[in-house]
Amino acid sequence: MDENNNDAIAARRRALAEALRTGEPVVVTPTGEVEMKDEAQENGMSGIQVPDGKLAKED
Amino acid sequence: MAFYWYQSDPDLYQAEVAAMRKFFPSFQINQLQDGSGRLYWRGCVQPMGEGGMVWDLMLIYKNDHPHATEGEYGGSIQILPVKPRLKDIAARMMPLLEETYGGYDNAASRGFGLGLPHIYRQNFGRNEEYFICTADPKYFKAGQTRSTSAASALSWACKWIMLCEMWINGEISDDVALEGNY
């Protein structure tokens, strides 16, 4: 059961990372949790949408 | 004469406070006690949610806020993790990176010279500290009518923390962590 739960959490993290990479809308809740915008809305959570902005690329 | 941005532009100060109160109400604003007059927000976030690390952060305005120039990662709002301290995490990661890449020089040439991806160092108080590179400065808005707020910078920082934790956990590769696509 725990293993399934951990797999689900890891899959969700990968989906979030992919969403960030591809520029899909992602929000940050008041506790700082990073969420997909659609999921957050479905769960009634509010948050600030992460603005466009890539991490500085190392030279 | 108004010397600091929050004195010369009280509307901007009010907008900054309103944005933080709306999106991150647990954060508190204060002034550094180092004579610089710089304002900062402090509070905790947990970007990975339940089970993830809790990060105690300082969001420190530079006195030229809003401002961003090339090489000024994160613009005029610096993000300093107080706990965990990036320098401590980097010190734990560096031996692993040196082992992976066959020495410090090779790790540094890959972009891991400080032990973590997308960070920079600067003196802060009596210590040298490591700060989060929240975004390439070209994304930091510093116009007269629209500027990047501390709330936006904090959302970038939460994104960085999530990716950093995933990298430390081995969930994303070194190449992905270093590339400029996030």
Short mmCIF file of C-alpha atoms in Angstrom, two decimals:
data_model
loop_
_atom_site.label_atom_id
_atom_site.label_comp_id
_atom_site.label_asym_id
_atom_site.label_seq_id
_atom_site.Cartn_x
_atom_site.Cartn_y
_atom_site.Cartn_z
CA MET A 1 0.00 0.00 0.00
CA ASP A 2 2.78 2.42 0.98
CA GLU A 3 4.76 1.41 -2.06
CA ASN A 4 1.79 2.17 -4.30
CA ASN A 5 1.36 5.49 -2.56
CA ASN A 6 5.05 6.34 -3.02
CA ASP A 7 4.82 5.41 -6.69
CA ALA A 8 1.83 7.68 -7.09
CA ILE A 9 3.65 10.56 -5.38
CA ALA A 10 6.73 10.05 -7.55
CA ALA A 11 4.57 9.94 -10.69
CA ARG A 12 2.87 13.14 -9.66
CA ARG A 13 6.24 14.82 -9.12
CA ARG A 14 7.42 13.73 -12.55
CA ALA A 15 4.23 15.10 -14.08
CA LEU A 16 4.77 18.40 -12.30
CA ALA A 17 8.37 18.61 -13.47
CA GLU A 18 7.26 17.89 -17.01
CA ALA A 19 4.52 20.52 -16.75
CA LEU A 20 7.13 23.06 -15.66
CA ARG A 21 9.45 22.07 -18.46
CA THR A 22 6.76 22.37 -21.13
CA GLY A 23 5.33 25.60 -19.81
CA GLU A 24 1.97 24.25 -18.63
CA PRO A 25 0.34 26.41 -15.97
CA VAL A 26 1.53 25.58 -12.47
CA VAL A 27 0.49 27.30 -9.27
CA VAL A 28 2.04 27.64 -5.82
CA THR A 29 -0.33 27.48 -2.85
CA PRO A 30 -0.01 29.64 0.28
CA THR A 31 2.02 26.87 1.95
CA GLY A 32 4.40 26.85 -1.00
CA GLU A 33 3.17 23.60 -2.48
CA VAL A 34 3.61 23.36 -6.24
CA GLU A 35 0.47 22.12 -8.00
CA MET A 36 -0.86 21.83 -11.53
CA LYS A 37 -3.31 24.64 -12.05
CA ASP A 38 -6.14 22.34 -13.16
CA GLU A 39 -5.66 20.03 -10.18
CA ALA A 40 -5.50 22.90 -7.76
CA GLN A 41 -8.73 24.34 -9.12
CA GLU A 42 -10.47 20.96 -8.96
CA ASN A 43 -9.41 20.64 -5.33
CA GLY A 44 -10.58 24.15 -4.52
CA MET A 45 -7.07 25.37 -3.80
CA SER A 46 -5.94 28.90 -4.60
CA GLY A 47 -2.47 30.01 -5.44
CA ILE A 48 -0.20 32.21 -7.46
CA GLN A 49 0.54 31.07 -10.99
CA VAL A 50 4.27 30.65 -11.50
CA PRO A 51 5.22 33.36 -13.99
CA ASP A 52 7.18 32.62 -17.13
CA GLY A 53 10.82 32.45 -16.26
CA LYS A 54 13.40 29.81 -16.90
CA LEU A 55 16.18 29.14 -14.45
CA ALA A 56 19.38 30.84 -15.45
CA LYS A 57 21.29 28.53 -17.73
CA GLU A 58 24.81 27.74 -16.60
CA ASP A 59 27.54 28.86 -18.96
CA MET B 1 14.69 62.91 0.68
CA ALA B 2 13.42 59.42 -0.10
CA PHE B 3 16.40 57.10 -0.20
CA TYR B 4 14.92 53.65 -0.45
CA TRP B 5 12.56 52.27 -3.10
CA TYR B 6 9.81 51.75 -0.52
CA GLN B 7 10.00 55.42 0.41
CA SER B 8 10.21 56.82 -3.09
CA ASP B 9 7.50 54.52 -4.44
CA PRO B 10 4.97 53.83 -1.66
CA ASP B 11 2.46 52.47 -4.19
CA LEU B 12 4.91 49.78 -5.20
CA TYR B 13 5.53 48.97 -1.54
CA GLN B 14 1.79 48.63 -0.95
CA ALA B 15 1.44 46.42 -4.02
CA GLU B 16 4.29 44.20 -2.79
CA VAL B 17 2.67 43.84 0.62
CA ALA B 18 -0.77 43.18 -0.88
CA ALA B 19 0.59 40.43 -3.15
CA MET B 20 2.38 38.68 -0.31
CA ARG B 21 -0.62 38.98 2.02
CA LYS B 22 -2.82 37.47 -0.70
CA PHE B 23 -0.61 34.61 -1.84
CA PHE B 24 1.70 33.88 1.12
CA PRO B 25 -0.05 35.27 4.20
CA SER B 26 2.23 33.51 6.69
CA PHE B 27 5.26 35.52 5.57
CA GLN B 28 6.26 38.56 7.62
CA ILE B 29 8.07 41.67 6.43
CA ASN B 30 10.96 43.19 8.33
CA GLN B 31 14.11 45.25 7.88
CA LEU B 32 17.65 43.89 7.99
CA GLN B 33 19.49 45.07 11.08
CA ASP B 34 22.73 45.70 9.21
CA GLY B 35 22.19 49.38 8.49
CA SER B 36 21.47 48.73 4.81
CA GLY B 37 17.80 49.58 5.13
CA ARG B 38 16.91 46.54 3.07
CA LEU B 39 13.49 44.98 3.59
CA TYR B 40 12.91 41.26 3.65
CA TRP B 41 10.12 38.73 3.96
CA ARG B 42 10.58 35.61 6.05
CA GLY B 43 8.48 32.49 6.26
CA CYS B 44 8.30 28.77 5.53
CA VAL B 45 7.21 26.80 2.49
CA GLN B 46 6.88 23.09 1.70
CA PRO B 47 6.97 22.85 -2.11
CA MET B 48 6.83 19.03 -2.26
CA GLY B 49 3.83 18.96 0.04
CA GLU B 50 3.36 16.49 2.87
CA GLY B 51 6.53 14.48 3.40
CA GLY B 52 8.70 17.08 1.68
CA MET B 53 11.20 19.34 3.37
CA VAL B 54 10.08 22.55 5.07
CA TRP B 55 12.17 25.50 3.88
CA ASP B 56 12.63 28.60 6.01
CA LEU B 57 13.29 31.38 3.51
CA MET B 58 14.29 35.04 3.45
CA LEU B 59 13.25 37.11 0.42
CA ILE B 60 15.52 40.12 0.49
CA TYR B 61 14.91 43.21 -1.61
CA LYS B 62 17.91 44.97 -3.03
CA ASN B 63 17.70 48.71 -2.56
CA ASP B 64 17.42 49.26 -6.32
CA HIS B 65 14.21 47.19 -6.54
CA PRO B 66 12.73 46.67 -9.12
CA HIS B 67 15.84 46.06 -11.13
CA ALA B 68 17.55 43.33 -13.13
CA THR B 69 20.74 43.29 -15.11
CA GLU B 70 22.60 40.55 -16.91
CA GLY B 71 24.20 38.19 -14.45
CA GLU B 72 21.93 39.35 -11.64
CA TYR B 73 20.06 36.08 -11.21
CA GLY B 74 16.67 36.62 -9.67
CA GLY B 75 16.79 40.37 -10.22
CA SER B 76 16.45 42.64 -7.22
CA ILE B 77 14.83 40.05 -4.94
CA GLN B 78 17.31 37.60 -3.45
CA ILE B 79 16.12 34.28 -2.03
CA LEU B 80 18.17 32.99 0.88
CA PRO B 81 17.23 29.65 2.42
CA VAL B 82 17.90 29.96 6.15
CA LYS B 83 17.03 26.36 6.91
CA PRO B 84 18.07 24.16 5.28
CA ARG B 85 21.14 26.24 4.40
CA LEU B 86 22.17 25.76 0.78
CA LYS B 87 25.83 25.83 1.73
CA ASP B 88 25.30 22.80 3.98
CA ILE B 89 23.39 20.86 1.32
CA ALA B 90 26.02 21.76 -1.28
CA ALA B 91 28.80 20.54 1.03
CA ARG B 92 27.05 17.17 1.28
CA MET B 93 26.49 16.94 -2.47
CA MET B 94 29.96 18.00 -3.61
CA PRO B 95 31.77 14.72 -2.73
CA LEU B 96 29.15 12.78 -4.70
CA LEU B 97 29.57 15.10 -7.68
CA GLU B 98 33.36 14.86 -7.50
CA GLU B 99 33.05 11.09 -7.46
CA THR B 100 30.62 11.11 -10.39
CA TYR B 101 32.66 13.45 -12.55
CA GLY B 102 36.15 12.47 -11.46
CA GLY B 103 37.18 15.49 -9.44
CA TYR B 104 36.16 19.02 -8.61
CA ASP B 105 37.34 20.62 -11.85
CA ASN B 106 35.23 18.28 -13.96
CA ALA B 107 32.18 18.79 -11.74
CA ALA B 108 32.68 22.56 -11.93
CA SER B 109 33.02 22.50 -15.71
CA ARG B 110 29.63 20.74 -15.85
CA GLY B 111 28.07 23.58 -13.84
CA PHE B 112 28.28 22.06 -10.37
CA GLY B 113 31.07 24.27 -9.06
CA LEU B 114 29.03 25.20 -6.00
CA GLY B 115 27.60 21.72 -5.41
CA LEU B 116 24.04 22.50 -6.48
CA PRO B 117 22.47 23.56 -9.79
CA HIS B 118 21.32 27.14 -10.32
CA ILE B 119 22.68 28.87 -7.25
CA TYR B 120 25.05 31.79 -6.69
CA ARG B 121 27.11 32.97 -3.76
CA GLN B 122 27.42 36.36 -2.17
CA ASN B 123 28.54 37.81 1.11
CA PHE B 124 25.68 38.29 3.53
CA GLY B 125 26.50 39.76 6.91
CA ARG B 126 29.72 38.15 8.08
CA ASN B 127 29.28 35.02 6.00
CA GLU B 128 29.33 34.00 2.41
CA GLU B 129 25.95 32.47 1.63
CA TYR B 130 24.44 30.59 -1.30
CA PHE B 131 21.29 32.02 -2.87
CA ILE B 132 18.73 30.53 -5.25
CA CYS B 133 18.96 31.59 -8.91
CA THR B 134 15.22 31.97 -9.28
CA ALA B 135 15.15 33.03 -12.93
CA ASP B 136 17.23 34.34 -15.75
CA PRO B 137 17.23 38.15 -15.33
CA LYS B 138 15.53 38.62 -18.69
CA TYR B 139 12.33 37.30 -17.10
CA PHE B 140 12.46 39.69 -14.16
CA LYS B 141 10.15 42.61 -14.91
CA ALA B 142 11.54 45.94 -13.81
CA GLY B 143 9.37 48.44 -15.63
CA GLN B 144 7.70 51.51 -14.21
CA THR B 145 4.21 50.08 -14.66
CA ARG B 146 4.88 46.39 -14.06
CA SER B 147 7.52 44.72 -11.95
CA THR B 148 8.19 41.27 -10.59
CA SER B 149 6.98 41.05 -7.01
CA ALA B 150 8.36 39.13 -4.07
CA ALA B 151 5.31 36.85 -4.38
CA SER B 152 6.29 35.98 -7.96
CA ALA B 153 9.92 35.50 -6.96
CA LEU B 154 8.79 33.18 -4.17
CA SER B 155 6.74 31.12 -6.62
CA TRP B 156 9.89 30.76 -8.77
CA ALA B 157 11.81 29.74 -5.65
CA CYS B 158 9.24 27.05 -4.83
CA LYS B 159 9.66 25.70 -8.35
CA TRP B 160 13.45 25.68 -7.84
CA ILE B 161 13.10 23.89 -4.49
CA MET B 162 10.87 21.22 -5.98
CA LEU B 163 13.36 20.55 -8.78
CA CYS B 164 16.29 20.64 -6.35
CA GLU B 165 14.65 18.10 -4.03
CA MET B 166 13.87 15.88 -7.02
CA TRP B 167 17.49 16.12 -8.16
CA ILE B 168 18.81 15.28 -4.69
CA ASN B 169 16.41 12.30 -4.58
CA GLY B 170 17.68 11.13 -7.99
CA GLU B 171 14.30 11.72 -9.63
CA ILE B 172 15.75 14.00 -12.31
CA SER B 173 19.16 13.71 -13.91
CA ASP B 174 22.09 16.11 -13.61
CA ASP B 175 21.57 17.20 -17.21
CA VAL B 176 17.92 17.96 -16.66
CA ALA B 177 18.69 19.81 -13.43
CA LEU B 178 21.28 21.95 -15.17
CA GLU B 179 19.53 22.72 -18.42
CA GLY B 180 17.82 26.04 -18.87
CA ASN B 181 14.44 24.59 -19.74
CA TYR B 182 12.84 24.92 -16.32
#
